[in-house]
mmCIF file of C-alpha atoms in Angstrom:
data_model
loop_
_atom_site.group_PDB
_atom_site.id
_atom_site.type_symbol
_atom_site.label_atom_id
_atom_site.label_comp_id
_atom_site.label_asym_id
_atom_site.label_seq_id
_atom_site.Cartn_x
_atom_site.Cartn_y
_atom_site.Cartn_z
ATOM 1 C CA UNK T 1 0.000 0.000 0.000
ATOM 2 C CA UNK T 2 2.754 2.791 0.541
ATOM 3 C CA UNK T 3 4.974 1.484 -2.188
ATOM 4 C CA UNK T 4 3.922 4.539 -3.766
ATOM 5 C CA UNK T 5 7.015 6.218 -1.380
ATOM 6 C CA UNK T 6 9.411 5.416 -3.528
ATOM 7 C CA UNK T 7 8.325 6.745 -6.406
ATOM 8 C CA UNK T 8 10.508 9.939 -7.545
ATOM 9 C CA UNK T 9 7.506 11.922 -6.607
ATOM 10 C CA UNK T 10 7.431 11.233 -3.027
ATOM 11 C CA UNK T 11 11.608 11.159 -3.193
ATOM 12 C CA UNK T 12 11.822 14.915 -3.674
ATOM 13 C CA UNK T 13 9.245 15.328 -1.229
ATOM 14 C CA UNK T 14 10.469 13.850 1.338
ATOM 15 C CA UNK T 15 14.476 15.186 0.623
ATOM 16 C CA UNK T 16 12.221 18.696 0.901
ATOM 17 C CA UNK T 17 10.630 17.856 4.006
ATOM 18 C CA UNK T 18 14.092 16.169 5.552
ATOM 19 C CA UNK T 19 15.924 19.538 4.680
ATOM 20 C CA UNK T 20 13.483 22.272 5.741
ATOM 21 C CA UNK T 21 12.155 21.223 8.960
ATOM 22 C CA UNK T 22 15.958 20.908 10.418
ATOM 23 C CA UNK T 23 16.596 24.469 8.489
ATOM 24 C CA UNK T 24 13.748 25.824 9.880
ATOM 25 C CA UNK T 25 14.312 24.665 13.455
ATOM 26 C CA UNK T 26 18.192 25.747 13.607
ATOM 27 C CA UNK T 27 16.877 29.873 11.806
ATOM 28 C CA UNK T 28 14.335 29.917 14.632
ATOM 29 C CA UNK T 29 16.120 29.077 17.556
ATOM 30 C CA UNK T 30 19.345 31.499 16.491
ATOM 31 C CA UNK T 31 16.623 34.165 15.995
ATOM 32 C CA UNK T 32 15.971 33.307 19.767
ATOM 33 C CA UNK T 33 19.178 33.583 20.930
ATOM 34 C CA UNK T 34 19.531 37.384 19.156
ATOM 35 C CA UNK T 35 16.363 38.291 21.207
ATOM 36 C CA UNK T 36 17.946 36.846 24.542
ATOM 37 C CA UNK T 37 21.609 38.469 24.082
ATOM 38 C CA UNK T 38 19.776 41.859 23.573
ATOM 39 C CA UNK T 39 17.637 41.146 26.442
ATOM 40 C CA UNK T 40 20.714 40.364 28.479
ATOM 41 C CA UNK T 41 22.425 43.366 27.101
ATOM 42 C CA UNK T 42 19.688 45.705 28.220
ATOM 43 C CA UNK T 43 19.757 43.939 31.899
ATOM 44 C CA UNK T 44 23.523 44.711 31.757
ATOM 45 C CA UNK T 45 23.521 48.220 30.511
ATOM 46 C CA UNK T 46 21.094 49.061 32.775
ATOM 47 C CA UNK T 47 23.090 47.855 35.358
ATOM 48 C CA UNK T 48 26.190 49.820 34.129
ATOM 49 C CA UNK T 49 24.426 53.003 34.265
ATOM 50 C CA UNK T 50 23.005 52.395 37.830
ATOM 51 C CA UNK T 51 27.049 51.614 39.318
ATOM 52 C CA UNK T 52 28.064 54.911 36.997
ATOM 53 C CA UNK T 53 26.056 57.213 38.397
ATOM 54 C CA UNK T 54 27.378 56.518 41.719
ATOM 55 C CA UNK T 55 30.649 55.642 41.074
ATOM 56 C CA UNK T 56 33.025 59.070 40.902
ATOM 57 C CA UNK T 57 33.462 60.595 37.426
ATOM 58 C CA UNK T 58 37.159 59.747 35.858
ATOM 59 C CA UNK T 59 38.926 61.816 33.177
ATOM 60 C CA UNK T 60 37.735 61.985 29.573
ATOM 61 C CA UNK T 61 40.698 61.272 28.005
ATOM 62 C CA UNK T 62 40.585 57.542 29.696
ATOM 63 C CA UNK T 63 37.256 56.745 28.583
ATOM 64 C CA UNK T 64 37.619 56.805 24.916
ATOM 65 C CA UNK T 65 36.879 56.038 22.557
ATOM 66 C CA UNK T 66 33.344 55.196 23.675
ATOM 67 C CA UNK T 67 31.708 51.901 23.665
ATOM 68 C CA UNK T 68 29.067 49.676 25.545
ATOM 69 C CA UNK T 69 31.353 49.523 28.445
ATOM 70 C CA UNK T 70 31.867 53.435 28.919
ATOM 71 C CA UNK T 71 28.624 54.580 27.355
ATOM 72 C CA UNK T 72 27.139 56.128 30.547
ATOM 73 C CA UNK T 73 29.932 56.786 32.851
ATOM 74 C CA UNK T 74 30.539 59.633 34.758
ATOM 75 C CA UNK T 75 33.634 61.301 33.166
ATOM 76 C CA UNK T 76 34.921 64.929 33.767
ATOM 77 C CA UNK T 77 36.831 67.615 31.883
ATOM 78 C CA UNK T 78 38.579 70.823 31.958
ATOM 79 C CA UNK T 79 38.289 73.497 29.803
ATOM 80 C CA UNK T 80 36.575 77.082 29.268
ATOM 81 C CA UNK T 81 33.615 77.498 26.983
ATOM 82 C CA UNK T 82 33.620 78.771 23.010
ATOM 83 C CA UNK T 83 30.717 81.725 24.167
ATOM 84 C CA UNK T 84 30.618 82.268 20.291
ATOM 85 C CA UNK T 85 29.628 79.176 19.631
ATOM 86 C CA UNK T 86 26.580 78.236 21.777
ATOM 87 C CA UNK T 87 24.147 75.884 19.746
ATOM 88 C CA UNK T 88 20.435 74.766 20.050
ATOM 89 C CA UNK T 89 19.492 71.026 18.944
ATOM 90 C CA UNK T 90 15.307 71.498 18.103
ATOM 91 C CA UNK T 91 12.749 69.246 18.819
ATOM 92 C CA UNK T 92 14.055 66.757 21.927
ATOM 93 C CA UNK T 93 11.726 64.819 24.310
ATOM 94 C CA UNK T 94 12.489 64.707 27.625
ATOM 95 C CA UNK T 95 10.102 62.367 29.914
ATOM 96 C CA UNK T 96 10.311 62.794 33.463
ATOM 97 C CA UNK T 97 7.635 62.865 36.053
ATOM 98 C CA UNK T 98 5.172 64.906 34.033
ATOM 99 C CA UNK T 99 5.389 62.891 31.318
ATOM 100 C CA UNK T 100 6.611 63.367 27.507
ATOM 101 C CA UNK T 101 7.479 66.936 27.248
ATOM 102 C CA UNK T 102 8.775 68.716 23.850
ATOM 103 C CA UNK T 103 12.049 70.844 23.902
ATOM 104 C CA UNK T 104 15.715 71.484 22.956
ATOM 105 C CA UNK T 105 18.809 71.006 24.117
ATOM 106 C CA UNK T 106 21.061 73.805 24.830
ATOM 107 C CA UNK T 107 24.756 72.617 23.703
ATOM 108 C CA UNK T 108 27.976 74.969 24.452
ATOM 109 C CA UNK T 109 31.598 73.735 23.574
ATOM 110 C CA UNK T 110 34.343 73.014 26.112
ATOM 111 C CA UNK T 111 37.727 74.103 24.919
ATOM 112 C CA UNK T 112 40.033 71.682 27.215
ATOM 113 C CA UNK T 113 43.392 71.820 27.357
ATOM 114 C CA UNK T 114 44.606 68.855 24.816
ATOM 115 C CA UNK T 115 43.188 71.567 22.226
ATOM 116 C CA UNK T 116 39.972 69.849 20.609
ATOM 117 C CA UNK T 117 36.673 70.949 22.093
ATOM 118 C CA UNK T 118 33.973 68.843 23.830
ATOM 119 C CA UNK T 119 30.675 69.080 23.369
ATOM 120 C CA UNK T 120 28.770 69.836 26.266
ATOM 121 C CA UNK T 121 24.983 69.096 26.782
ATOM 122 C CA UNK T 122 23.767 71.758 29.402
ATOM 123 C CA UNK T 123 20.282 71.090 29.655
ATOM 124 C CA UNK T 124 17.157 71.197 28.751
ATOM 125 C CA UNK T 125 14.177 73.316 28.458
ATOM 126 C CA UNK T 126 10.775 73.048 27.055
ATOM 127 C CA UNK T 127 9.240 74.976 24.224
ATOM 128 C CA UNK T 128 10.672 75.855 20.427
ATOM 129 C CA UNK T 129 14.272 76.176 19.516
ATOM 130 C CA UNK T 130 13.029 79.050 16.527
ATOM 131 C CA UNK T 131 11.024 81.417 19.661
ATOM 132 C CA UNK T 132 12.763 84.176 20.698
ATOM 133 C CA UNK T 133 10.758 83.961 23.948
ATOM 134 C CA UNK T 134 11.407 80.270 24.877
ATOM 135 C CA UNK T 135 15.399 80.958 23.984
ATOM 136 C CA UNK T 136 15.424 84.237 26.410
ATOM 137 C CA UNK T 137 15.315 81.781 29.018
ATOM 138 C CA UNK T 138 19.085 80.297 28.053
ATOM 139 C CA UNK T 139 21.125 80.605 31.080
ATOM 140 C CA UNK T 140 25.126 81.903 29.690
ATOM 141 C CA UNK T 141 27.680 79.215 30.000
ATOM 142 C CA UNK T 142 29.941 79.787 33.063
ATOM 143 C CA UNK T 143 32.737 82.377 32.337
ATOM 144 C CA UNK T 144 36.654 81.511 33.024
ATOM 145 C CA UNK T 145 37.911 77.697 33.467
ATOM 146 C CA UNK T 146 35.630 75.469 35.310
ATOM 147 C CA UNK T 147 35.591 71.439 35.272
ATOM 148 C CA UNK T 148 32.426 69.422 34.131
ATOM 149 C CA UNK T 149 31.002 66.409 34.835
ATOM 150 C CA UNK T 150 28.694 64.685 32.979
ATOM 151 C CA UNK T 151 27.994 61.176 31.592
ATOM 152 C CA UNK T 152 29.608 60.299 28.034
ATOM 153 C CA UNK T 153 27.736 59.612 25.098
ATOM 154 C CA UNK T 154 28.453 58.481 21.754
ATOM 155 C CA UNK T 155 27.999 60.701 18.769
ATOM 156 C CA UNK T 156 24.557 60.612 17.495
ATOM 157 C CA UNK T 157 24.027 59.180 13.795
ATOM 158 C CA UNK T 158 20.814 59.254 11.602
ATOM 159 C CA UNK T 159 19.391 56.403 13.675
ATOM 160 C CA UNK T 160 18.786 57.685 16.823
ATOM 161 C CA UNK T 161 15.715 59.409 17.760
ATOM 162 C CA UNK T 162 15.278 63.085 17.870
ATOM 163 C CA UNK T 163 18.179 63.422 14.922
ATOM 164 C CA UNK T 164 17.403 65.461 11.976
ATOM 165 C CA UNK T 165 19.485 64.895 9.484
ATOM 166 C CA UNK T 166 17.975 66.777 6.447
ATOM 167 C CA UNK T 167 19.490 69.917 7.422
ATOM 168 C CA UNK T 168 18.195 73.587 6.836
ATOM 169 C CA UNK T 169 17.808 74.454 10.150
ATOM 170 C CA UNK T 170 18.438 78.283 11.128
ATOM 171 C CA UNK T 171 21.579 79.529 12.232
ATOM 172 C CA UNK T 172 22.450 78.748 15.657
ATOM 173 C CA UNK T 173 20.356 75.207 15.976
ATOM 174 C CA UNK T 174 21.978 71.752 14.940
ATOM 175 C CA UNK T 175 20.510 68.781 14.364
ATOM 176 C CA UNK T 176 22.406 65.894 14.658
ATOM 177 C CA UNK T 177 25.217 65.645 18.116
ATOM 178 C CA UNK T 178 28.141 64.664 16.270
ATOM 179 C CA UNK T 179 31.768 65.639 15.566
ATOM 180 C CA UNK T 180 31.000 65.262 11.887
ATOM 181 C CA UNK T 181 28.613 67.535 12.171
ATOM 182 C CA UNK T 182 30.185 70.587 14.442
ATOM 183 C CA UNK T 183 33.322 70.119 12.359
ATOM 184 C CA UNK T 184 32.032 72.771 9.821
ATOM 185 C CA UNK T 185 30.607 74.877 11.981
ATOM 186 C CA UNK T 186 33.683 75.800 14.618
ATOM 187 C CA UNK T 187 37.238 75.964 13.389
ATOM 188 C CA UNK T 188 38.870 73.770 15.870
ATOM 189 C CA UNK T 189 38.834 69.927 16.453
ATOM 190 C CA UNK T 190 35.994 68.099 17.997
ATOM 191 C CA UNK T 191 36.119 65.216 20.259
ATOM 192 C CA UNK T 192 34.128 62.076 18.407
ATOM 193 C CA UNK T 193 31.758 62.079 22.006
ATOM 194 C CA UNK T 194 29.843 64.197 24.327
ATOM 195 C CA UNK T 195 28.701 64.629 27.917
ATOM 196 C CA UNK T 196 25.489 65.460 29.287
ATOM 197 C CA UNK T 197 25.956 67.297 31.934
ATOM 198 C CA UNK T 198 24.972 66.099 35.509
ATOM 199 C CA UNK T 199 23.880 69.258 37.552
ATOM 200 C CA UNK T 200 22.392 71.816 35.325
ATOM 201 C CA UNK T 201 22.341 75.615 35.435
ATOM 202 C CA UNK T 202 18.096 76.687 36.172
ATOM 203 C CA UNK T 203 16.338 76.832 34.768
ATOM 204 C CA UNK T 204 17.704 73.945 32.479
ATOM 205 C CA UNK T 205 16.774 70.630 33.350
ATOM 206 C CA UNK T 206 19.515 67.386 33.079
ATOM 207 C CA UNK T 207 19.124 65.402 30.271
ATOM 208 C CA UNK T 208 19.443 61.303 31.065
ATOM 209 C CA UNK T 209 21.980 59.271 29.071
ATOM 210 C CA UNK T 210 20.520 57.439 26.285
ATOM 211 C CA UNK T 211 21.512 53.416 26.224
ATOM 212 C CA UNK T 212 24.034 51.936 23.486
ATOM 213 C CA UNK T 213 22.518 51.634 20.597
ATOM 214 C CA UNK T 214 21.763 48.228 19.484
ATOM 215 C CA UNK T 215 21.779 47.229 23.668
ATOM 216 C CA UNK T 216 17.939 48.069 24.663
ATOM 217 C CA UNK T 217 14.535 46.019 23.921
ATOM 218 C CA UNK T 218 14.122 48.705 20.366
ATOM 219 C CA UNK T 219 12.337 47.143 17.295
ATOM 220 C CA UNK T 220 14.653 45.032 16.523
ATOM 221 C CA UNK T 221 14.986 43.278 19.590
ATOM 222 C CA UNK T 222 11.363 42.661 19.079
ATOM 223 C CA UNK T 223 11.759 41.991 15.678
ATOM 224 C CA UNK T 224 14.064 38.772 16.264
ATOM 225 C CA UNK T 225 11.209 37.428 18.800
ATOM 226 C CA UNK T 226 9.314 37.829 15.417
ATOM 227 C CA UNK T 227 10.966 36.340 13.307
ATOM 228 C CA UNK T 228 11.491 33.260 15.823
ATOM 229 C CA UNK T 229 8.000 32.634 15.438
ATOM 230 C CA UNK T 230 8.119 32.813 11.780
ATOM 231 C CA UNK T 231 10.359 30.196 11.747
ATOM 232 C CA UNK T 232 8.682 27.921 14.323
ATOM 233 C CA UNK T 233 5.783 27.959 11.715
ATOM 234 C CA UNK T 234 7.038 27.236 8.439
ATOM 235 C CA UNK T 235 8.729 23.881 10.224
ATOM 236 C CA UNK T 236 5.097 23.336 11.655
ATOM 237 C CA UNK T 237 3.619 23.893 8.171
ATOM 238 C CA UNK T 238 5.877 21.976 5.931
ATOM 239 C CA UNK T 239 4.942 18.521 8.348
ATOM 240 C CA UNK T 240 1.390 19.421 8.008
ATOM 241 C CA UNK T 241 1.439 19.241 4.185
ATOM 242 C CA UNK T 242 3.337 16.352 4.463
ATOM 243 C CA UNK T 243 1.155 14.244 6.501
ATOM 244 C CA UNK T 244 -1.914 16.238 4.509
ATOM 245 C CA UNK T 245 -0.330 14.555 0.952
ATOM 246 C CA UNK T 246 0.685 11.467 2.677
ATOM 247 C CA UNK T 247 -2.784 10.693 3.515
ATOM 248 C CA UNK T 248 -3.905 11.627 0.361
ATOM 249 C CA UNK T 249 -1.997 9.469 -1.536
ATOM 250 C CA UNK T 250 -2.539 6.647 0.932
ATOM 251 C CA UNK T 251 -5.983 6.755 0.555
ATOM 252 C CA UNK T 252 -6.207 6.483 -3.524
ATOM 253 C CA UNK T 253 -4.200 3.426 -2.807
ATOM 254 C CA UNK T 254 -6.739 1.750 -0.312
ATOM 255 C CA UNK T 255 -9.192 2.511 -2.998
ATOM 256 C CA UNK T 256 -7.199 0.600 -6.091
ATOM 257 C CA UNK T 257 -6.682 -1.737 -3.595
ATOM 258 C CA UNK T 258 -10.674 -2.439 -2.956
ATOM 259 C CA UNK T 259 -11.387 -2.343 -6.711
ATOM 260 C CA UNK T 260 -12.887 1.307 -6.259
ATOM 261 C CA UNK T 261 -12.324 3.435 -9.974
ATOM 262 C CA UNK T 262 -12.981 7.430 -9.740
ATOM 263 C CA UNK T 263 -15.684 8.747 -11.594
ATOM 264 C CA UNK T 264 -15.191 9.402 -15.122
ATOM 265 C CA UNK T 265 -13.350 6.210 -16.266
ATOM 266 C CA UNK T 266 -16.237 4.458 -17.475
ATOM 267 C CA UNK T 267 -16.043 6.195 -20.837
ATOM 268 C CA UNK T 268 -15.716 3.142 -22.964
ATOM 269 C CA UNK T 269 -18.717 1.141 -22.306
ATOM 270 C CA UNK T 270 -21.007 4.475 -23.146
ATOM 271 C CA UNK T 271 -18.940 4.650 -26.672
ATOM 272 C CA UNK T 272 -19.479 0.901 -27.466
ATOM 273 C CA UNK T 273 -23.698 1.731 -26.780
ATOM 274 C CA UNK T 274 -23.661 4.732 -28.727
ATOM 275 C CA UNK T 275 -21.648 2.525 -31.623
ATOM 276 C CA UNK T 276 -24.664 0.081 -31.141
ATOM 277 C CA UNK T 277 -27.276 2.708 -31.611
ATOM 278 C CA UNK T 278 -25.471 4.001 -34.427
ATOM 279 C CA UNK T 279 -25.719 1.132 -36.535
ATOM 280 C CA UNK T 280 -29.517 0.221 -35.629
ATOM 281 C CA UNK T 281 -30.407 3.617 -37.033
ATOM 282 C CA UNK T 282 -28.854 3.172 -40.023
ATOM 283 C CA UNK T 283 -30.059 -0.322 -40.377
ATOM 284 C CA UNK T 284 -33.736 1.479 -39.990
ATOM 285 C CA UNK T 285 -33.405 4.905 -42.537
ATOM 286 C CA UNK T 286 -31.806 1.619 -45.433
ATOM 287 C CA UNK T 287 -35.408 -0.206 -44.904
ATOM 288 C CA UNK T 288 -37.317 2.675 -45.223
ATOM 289 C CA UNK T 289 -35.438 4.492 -48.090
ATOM 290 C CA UNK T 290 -35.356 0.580 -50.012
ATOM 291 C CA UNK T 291 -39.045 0.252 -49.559
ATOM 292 C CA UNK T 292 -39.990 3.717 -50.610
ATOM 293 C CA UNK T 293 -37.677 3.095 -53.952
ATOM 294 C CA UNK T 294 -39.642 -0.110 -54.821
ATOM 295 C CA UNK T 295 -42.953 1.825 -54.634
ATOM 296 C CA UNK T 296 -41.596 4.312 -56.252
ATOM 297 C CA UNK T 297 -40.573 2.160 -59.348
ATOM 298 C CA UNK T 298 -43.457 0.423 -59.254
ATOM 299 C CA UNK T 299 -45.748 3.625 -59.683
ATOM 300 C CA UNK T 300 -43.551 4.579 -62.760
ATOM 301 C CA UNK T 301 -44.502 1.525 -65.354
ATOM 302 C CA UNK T 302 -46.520 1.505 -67.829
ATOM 303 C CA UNK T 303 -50.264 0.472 -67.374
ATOM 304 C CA UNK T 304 -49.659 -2.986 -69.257
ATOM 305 C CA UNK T 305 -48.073 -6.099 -67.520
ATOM 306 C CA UNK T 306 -44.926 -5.829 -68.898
ATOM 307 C CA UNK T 307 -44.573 -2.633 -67.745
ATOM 308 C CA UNK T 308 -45.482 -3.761 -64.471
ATOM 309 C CA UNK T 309 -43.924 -7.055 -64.257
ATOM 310 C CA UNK T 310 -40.861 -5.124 -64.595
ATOM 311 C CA UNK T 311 -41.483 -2.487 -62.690
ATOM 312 C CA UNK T 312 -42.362 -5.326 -59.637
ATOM 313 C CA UNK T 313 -39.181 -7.113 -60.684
ATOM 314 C CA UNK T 314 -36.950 -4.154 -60.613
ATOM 315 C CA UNK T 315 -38.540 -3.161 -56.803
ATOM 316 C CA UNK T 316 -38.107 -6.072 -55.909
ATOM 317 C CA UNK T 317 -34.414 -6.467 -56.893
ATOM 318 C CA UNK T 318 -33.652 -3.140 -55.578
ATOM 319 C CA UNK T 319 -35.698 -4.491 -51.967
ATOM 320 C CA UNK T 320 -33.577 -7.672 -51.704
ATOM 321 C CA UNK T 321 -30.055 -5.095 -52.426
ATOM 322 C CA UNK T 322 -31.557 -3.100 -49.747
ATOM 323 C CA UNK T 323 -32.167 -5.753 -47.450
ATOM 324 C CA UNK T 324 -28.674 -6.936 -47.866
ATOM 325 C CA UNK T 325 -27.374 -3.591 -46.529
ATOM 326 C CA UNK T 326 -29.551 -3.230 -44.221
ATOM 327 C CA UNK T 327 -28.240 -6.620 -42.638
ATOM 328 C CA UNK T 328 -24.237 -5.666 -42.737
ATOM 329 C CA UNK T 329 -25.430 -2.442 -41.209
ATOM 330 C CA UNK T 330 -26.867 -4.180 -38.402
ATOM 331 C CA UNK T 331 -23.777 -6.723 -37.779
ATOM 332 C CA UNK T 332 -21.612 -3.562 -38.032
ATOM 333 C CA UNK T 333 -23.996 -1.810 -34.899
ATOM 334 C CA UNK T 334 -23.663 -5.193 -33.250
ATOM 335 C CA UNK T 335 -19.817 -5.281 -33.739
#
């Protein structure tokens, strides 16, 4: 009954089924594992930036260049800042207590003492980066050297939230936190990082460190939980067409096994009939036409006996021809 398995058919089908389910199973569990390490990444930044908040701030220069390990820490620098070169960054969120509020950051430059300048994220405040009202309420940057403290970041990209990186903003407002993009604007070097600073000026408000990029439960991470799924299912679905085409099949064996024939192959017998019924029509229109000639004849003669004898004699010859065919007719209907 299941010889039909080793037909070339059910070969490929099963090499298919032998191949994808294993495929399948391996894609989804690795797309398991991504979710997990960025769930255990998160758990670990988080705890990073708990100990670096309390843990004292160290020099700049020993924390770069920044990475998941010194994203977050408290470092400190020395330096005056570039007055001339105070910038706003437009449209920041900052969610506190009250909730998500809309703002900008106010970002001044720290000249240190190795010569490149650090960018420094004073604060924040709410309102629009373009209103002269909301930017009255700037505080100056501290004259003369002073030290700040603040917890490193990593230079923003296109990525991260907040960014815009399309440009034509006014004078004075920048979009994207990054040495690639302050390096046209000021005509000194930039360090490739930045602080946010820890104990604002009022009426700013400190801004909290953002986590490492690619370290926090984001769309992605969320997106490999997905995809697990996806995975898990296509295994599931390639063994239920198997088993849906295996039971096919073994059923139309049962049934040419018990003698059972689908509809439709009983074609022949309904030809032979209509073969059969063919012939006996013909056999009946040759009778007919045969005895309608010999009346026909036999109406034509003349009124004397010749005339009619051989009129009769010709009908009658022509009703014994059309008796003959009218006989092979029939054996041909019967054959």
């Amino acid at each position: 009954m299941y010889r039909f398995l080793l037909t070339p058919r059910w070969w490929g089908i099963n090499v298919f089924a032998v191949l994808a389910i294993p495929l399948c199973i391996f894609m989804g569990s690795w797309q398991l594992s991504r979710f997990e390490d960025r769930v255990q990444t998160h758990q670990q930044q988080e705890d990073r930036s708990a100990r670096a908040k309390a843990a004292a701030a160290r020099p700049l220069e020993s924390l770069l260049p920044v990475d998941t390990v010194t994203s977050g820490r408290q470092a400190s620098a020395r330096g005056r800042y570039d007055t001339a070169h105070q910038l706003l960054v437009p449209a920041r969120t900052l969610k506190d207590k009250h909730g998500e509020r809309q703002g900008f950051y106010v970002l001044d430059l720290l000249r240190t003492d190795g010569g490149k300048a650090l960018p420094v994220v004073r604060g924040w405040l709410p309102g629009d980066a373009g209103a002269k009202a909301d930017t009255a309420k700037v505080p100056a940057p501290p004259k003369g050297e002073v030290t700040v403290t603040g917890a490193l970041q990593a230079s923003e990209n296109q990525g991260t939230d907040g960014v815009q990186a399309g440009g034509g903003l006014p004078r004075g407002q920048l979009g994207m936190i990054s040495a690639a993009s302050l390096v046209n604007i000021v005509p000194y070097g930039v360090y490739d990082a930045w602080i946010t600073q820890t104990d604002p000026q009022a009426p700013l408000h400190a801004v909290p460190p953002a986590a490492v990029e690619g370290s926090g439960l984001d769309l992605k991470a969320f997106q490999n939980l997905g995809y697990t799924g996806e995975w898990f299912v296509f295994a599931g679905f390639v063994v239920f067409m198997w088993f849906r085409l295996f039971r096919r099949d073994t059923e139309a064996a049962r049934d040419a096994a018990l003698g059972i024939v689908p509809e439709g192959d009983g074609g022949g017998d309904h030809d032979g009939g209509d073969g059969a019924g063919d012939g006996a029509g013909v056999s009946v229109v040759a009778s007919v036409s045969g005895a309608a000639s010999g009346a026909a004849d036999q109406g034509d003669g003349p009124a004397d006996g010749r005339g009619g004898g051989s009129g009769a004699g010709r009908g009658a010859e022509h009703g014994q021809g059309q008796g003959e065919d009218q006989g092979e007719a029939a054996r041909a209907g019967q054959a």
